[in-house]
PDB file of C-alpha atoms in Angstrom:
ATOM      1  CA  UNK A   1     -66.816  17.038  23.141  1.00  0.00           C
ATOM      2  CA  UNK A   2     -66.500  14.543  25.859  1.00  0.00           C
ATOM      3  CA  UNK A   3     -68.910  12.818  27.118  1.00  0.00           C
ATOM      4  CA  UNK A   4     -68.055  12.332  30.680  1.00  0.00           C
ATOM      5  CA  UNK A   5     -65.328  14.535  32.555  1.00  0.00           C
ATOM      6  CA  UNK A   6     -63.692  13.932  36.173  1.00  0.00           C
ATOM      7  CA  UNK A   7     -61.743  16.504  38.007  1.00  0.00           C
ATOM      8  CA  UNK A   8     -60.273  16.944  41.667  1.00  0.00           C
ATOM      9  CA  UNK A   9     -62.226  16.686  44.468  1.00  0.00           C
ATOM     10  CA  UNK A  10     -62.215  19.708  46.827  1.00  0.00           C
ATOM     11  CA  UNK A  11     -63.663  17.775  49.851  1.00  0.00           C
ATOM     12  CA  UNK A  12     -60.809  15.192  49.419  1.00  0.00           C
ATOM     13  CA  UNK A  13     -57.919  17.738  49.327  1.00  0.00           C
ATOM     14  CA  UNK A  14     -59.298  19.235  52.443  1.00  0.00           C
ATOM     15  CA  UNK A  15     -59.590  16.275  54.065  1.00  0.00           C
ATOM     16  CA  UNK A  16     -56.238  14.915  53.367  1.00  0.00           C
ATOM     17  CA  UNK A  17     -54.556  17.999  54.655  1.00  0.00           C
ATOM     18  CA  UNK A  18     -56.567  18.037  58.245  1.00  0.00           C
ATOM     19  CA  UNK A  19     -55.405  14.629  58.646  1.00  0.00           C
ATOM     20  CA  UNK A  20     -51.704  15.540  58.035  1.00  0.00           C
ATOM     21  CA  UNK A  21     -52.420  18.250  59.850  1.00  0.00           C
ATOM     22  CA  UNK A  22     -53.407  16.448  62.835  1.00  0.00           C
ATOM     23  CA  UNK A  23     -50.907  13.786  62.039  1.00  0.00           C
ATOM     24  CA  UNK A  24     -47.765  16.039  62.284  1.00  0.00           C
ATOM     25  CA  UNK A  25     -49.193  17.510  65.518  1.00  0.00           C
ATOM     26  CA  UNK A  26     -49.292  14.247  66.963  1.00  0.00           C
ATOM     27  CA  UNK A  27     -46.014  13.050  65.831  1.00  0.00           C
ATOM     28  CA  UNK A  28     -44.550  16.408  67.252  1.00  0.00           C
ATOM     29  CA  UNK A  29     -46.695  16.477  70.636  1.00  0.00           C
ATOM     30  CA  UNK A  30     -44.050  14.616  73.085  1.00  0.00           C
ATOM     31  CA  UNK A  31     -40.901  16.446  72.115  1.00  0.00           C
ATOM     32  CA  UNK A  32     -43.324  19.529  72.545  1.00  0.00           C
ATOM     33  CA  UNK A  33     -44.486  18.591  76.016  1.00  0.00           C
ATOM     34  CA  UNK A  34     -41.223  17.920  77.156  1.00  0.00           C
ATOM     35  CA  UNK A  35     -39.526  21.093  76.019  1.00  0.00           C
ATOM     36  CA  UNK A  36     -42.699  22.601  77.876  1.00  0.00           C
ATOM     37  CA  UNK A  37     -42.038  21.205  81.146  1.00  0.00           C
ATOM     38  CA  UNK A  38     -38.486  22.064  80.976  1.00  0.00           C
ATOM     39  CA  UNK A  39     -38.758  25.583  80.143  1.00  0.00           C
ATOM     40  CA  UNK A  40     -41.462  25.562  83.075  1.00  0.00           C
ATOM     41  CA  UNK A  41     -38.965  23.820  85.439  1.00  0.00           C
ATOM     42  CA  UNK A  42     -36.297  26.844  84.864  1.00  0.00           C
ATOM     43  CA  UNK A  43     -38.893  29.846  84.962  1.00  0.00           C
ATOM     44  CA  UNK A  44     -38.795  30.978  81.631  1.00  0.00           C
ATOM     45  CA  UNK A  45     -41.964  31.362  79.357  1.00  0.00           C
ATOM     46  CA  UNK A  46     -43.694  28.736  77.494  1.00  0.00           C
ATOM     47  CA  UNK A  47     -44.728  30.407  74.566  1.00  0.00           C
ATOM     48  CA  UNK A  48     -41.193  30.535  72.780  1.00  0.00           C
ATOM     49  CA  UNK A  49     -42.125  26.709  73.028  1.00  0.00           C
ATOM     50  CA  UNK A  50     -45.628  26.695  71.709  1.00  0.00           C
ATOM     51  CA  UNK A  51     -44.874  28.879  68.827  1.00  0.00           C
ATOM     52  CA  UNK A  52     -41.987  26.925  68.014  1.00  0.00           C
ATOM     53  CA  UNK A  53     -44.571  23.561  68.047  1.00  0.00           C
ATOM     54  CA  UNK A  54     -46.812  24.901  65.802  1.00  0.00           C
ATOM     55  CA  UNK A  55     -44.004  26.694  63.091  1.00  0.00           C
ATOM     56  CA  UNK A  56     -42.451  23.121  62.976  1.00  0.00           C
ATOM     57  CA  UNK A  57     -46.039  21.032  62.563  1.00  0.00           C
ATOM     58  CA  UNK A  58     -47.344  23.629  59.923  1.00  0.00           C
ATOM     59  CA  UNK A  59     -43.959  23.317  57.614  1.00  0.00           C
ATOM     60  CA  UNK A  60     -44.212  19.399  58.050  1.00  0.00           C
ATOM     61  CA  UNK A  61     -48.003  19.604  57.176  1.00  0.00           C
ATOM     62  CA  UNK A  62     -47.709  21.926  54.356  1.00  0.00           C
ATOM     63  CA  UNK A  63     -44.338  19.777  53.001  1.00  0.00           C
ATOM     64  CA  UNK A  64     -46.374  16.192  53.207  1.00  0.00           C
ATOM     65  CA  UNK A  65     -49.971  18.174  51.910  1.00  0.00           C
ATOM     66  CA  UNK A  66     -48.628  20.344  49.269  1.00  0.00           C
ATOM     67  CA  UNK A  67     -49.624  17.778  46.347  1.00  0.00           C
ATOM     68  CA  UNK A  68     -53.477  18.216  47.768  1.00  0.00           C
ATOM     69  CA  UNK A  69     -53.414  21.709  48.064  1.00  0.00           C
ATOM     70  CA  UNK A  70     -52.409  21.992  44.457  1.00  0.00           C
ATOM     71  CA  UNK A  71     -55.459  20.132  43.532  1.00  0.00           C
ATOM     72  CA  UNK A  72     -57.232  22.837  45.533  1.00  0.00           C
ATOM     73  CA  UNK A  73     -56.311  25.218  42.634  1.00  0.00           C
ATOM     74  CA  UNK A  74     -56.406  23.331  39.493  1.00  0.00           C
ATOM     75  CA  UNK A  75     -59.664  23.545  37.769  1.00  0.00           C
ATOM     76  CA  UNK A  76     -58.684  21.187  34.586  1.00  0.00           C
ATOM     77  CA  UNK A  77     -60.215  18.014  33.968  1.00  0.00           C
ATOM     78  CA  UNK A  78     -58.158  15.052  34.673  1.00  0.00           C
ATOM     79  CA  UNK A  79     -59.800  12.742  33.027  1.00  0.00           C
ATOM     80  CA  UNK A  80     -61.879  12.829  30.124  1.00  0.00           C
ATOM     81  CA  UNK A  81     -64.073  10.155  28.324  1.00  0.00           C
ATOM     82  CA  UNK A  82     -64.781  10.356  24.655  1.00  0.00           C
ATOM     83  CA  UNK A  83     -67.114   8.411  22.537  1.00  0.00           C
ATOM     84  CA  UNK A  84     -63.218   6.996  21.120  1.00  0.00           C
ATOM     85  CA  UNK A  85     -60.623   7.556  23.257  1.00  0.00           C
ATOM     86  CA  UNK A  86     -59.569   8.128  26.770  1.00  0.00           C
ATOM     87  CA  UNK A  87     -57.789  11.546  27.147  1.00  0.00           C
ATOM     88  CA  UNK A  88     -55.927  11.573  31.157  1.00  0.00           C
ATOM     89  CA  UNK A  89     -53.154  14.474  32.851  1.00  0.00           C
ATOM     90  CA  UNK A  90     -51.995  11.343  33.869  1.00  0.00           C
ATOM     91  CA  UNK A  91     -50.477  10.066  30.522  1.00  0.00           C
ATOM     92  CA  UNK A  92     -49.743  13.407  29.886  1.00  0.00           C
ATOM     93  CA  UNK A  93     -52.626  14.393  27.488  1.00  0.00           C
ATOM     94  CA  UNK A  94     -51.922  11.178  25.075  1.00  0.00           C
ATOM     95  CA  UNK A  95     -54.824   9.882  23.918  1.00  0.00           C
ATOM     96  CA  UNK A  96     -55.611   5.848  23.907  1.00  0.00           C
ATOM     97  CA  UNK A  97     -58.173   4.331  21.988  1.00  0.00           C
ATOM     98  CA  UNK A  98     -60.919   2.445  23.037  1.00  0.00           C
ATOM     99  CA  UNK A  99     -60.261  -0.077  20.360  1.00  0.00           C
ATOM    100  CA  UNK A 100     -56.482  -0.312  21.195  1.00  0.00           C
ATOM    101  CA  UNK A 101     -58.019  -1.757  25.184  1.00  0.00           C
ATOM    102  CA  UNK A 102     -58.051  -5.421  25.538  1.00  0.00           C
ATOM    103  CA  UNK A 103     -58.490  -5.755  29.242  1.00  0.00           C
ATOM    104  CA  UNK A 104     -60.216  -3.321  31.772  1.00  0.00           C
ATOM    105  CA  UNK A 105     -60.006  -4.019  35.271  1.00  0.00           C
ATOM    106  CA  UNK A 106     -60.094  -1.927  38.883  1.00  0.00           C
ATOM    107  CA  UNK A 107     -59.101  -1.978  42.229  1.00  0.00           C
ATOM    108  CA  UNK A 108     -59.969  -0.265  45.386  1.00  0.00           C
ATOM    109  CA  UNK A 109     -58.867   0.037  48.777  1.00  0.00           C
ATOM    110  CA  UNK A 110     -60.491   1.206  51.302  1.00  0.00           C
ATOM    111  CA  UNK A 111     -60.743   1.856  55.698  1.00  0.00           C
ATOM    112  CA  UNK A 112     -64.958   2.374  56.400  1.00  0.00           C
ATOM    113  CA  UNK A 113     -65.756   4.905  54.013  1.00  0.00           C
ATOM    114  CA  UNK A 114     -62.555   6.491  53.395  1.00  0.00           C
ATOM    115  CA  UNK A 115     -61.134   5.628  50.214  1.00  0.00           C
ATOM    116  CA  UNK A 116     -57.190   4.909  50.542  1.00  0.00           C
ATOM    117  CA  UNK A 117     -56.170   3.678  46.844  1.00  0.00           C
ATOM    118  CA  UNK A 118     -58.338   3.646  43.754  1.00  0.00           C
ATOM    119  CA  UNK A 119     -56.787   2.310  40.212  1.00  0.00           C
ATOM    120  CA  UNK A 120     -58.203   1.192  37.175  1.00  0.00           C
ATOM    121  CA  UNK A 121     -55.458  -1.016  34.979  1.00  0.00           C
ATOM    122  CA  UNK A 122     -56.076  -0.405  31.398  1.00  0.00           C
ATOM    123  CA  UNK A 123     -54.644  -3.287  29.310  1.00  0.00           C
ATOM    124  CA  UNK A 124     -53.517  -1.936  26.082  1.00  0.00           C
ATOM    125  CA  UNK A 125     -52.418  -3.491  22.311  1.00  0.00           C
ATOM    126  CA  UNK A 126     -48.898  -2.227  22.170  1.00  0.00           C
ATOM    127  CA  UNK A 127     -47.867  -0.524  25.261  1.00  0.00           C
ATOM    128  CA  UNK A 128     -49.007  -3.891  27.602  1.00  0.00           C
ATOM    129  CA  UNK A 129     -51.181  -2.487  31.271  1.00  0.00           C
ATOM    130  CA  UNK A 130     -51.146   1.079  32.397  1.00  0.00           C
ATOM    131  CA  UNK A 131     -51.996   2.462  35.818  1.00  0.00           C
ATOM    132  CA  UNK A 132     -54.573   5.423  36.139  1.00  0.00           C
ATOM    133  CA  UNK A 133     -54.653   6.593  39.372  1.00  0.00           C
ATOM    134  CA  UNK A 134     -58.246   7.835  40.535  1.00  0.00           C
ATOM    135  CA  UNK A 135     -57.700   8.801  43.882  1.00  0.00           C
ATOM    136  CA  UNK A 136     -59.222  12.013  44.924  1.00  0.00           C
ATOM    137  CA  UNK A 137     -61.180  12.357  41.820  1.00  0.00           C
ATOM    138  CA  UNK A 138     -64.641  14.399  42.280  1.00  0.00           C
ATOM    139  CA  UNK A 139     -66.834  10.834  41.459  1.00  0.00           C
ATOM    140  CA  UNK A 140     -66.154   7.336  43.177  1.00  0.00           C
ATOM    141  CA  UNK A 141     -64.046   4.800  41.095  1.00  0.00           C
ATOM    142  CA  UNK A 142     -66.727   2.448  40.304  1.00  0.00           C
ATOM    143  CA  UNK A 143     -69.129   5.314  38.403  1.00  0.00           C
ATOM    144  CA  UNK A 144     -65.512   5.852  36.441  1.00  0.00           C
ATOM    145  CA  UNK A 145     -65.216   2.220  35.632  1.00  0.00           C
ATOM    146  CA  UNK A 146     -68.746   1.665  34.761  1.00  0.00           C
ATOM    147  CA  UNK A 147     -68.839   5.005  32.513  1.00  0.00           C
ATOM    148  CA  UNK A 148     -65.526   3.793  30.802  1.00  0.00           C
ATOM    149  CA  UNK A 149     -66.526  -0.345  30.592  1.00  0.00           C
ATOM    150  CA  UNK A 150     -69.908   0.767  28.731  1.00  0.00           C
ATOM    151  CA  UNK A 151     -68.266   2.995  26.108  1.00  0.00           C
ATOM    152  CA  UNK A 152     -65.316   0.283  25.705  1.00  0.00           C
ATOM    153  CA  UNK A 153     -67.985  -2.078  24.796  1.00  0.00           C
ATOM    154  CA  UNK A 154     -69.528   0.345  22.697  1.00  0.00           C
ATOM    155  CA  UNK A 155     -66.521   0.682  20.501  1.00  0.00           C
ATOM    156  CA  UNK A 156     -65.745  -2.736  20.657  1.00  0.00           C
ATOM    157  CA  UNK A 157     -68.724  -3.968  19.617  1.00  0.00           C
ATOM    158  CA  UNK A 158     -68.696  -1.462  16.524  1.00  0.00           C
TER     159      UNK A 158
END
């Protein structure tokens, strides 16, 4: 049984795609606006134009989004924390031991309040540092850090 578990956050998939949302709409306003006027100039109807603006922003959106909206649906844990190992999707369900860690370290980038990149670079025996990606998790990076740190010194202290 694990003792601590981390899954997707909901709130961050949601939030990603509104902002590619609004991103692609932007990107695609001016060659919108001017297809509007010209249609306008010649007397013909607008809305050929409008629905064509929003067809092409809602393909772009859902192309660049599609990686959050599958978090929307998977309910798995992504990472999980036992009293020995480290179990993460990430390395593809293979375990690492807490005693094989030499080094723990993470990193976090941020804009206000808005979390851009988080990481936490595990250090390992025989495999050298590994990336694990906590970006859009359900709980910040640092409560992940500090739950793995205290049961790494836990097990290396055994």
């Amino acid at each position: 049984m694990p003792e601590y578990q981390f899954f997707w956050s909901k709130r961050f998939a949601i939030l990603r795609t509104i902002i590619s949302f609004i991103f692609w709409g932007i990107v695609f306003l001016l060659p919108a606006l001017i297809f509007w006027m010209v249609a306008v100039d010649k007397g013909k109807s607008e809305w050929p134009v409008i629905g064509i603006y929003l067809g092409i922003v809602s393909v772009c959106c859902f192309l660049h989004a599609r990686r959050y909206w599958m978090r929307l649906f998977d309910q798995s844990p992504q990472l999980e924390l036992y009293p020995t190992f480290i179990r993460a999707k990430q390395f593809r369900d293979v375990d690492v031991l807490w005693k094989s860690l030499t080094h723990l370290r993470g990193m976090t980038k941020s804009i206000g309040s808005d979390v851009i990149d988080a990481t936490i670079f595990l250090t390992i025996k025989s495999k050298g540092e590994i990336e694990l990606d906590t970006t859009g998790l359900n709980v910040p990076t640092t409560e992940i850090f500090r739950s793995m740190e205290s049961l790494w010194r836990k097990n290396r202290d055994d």
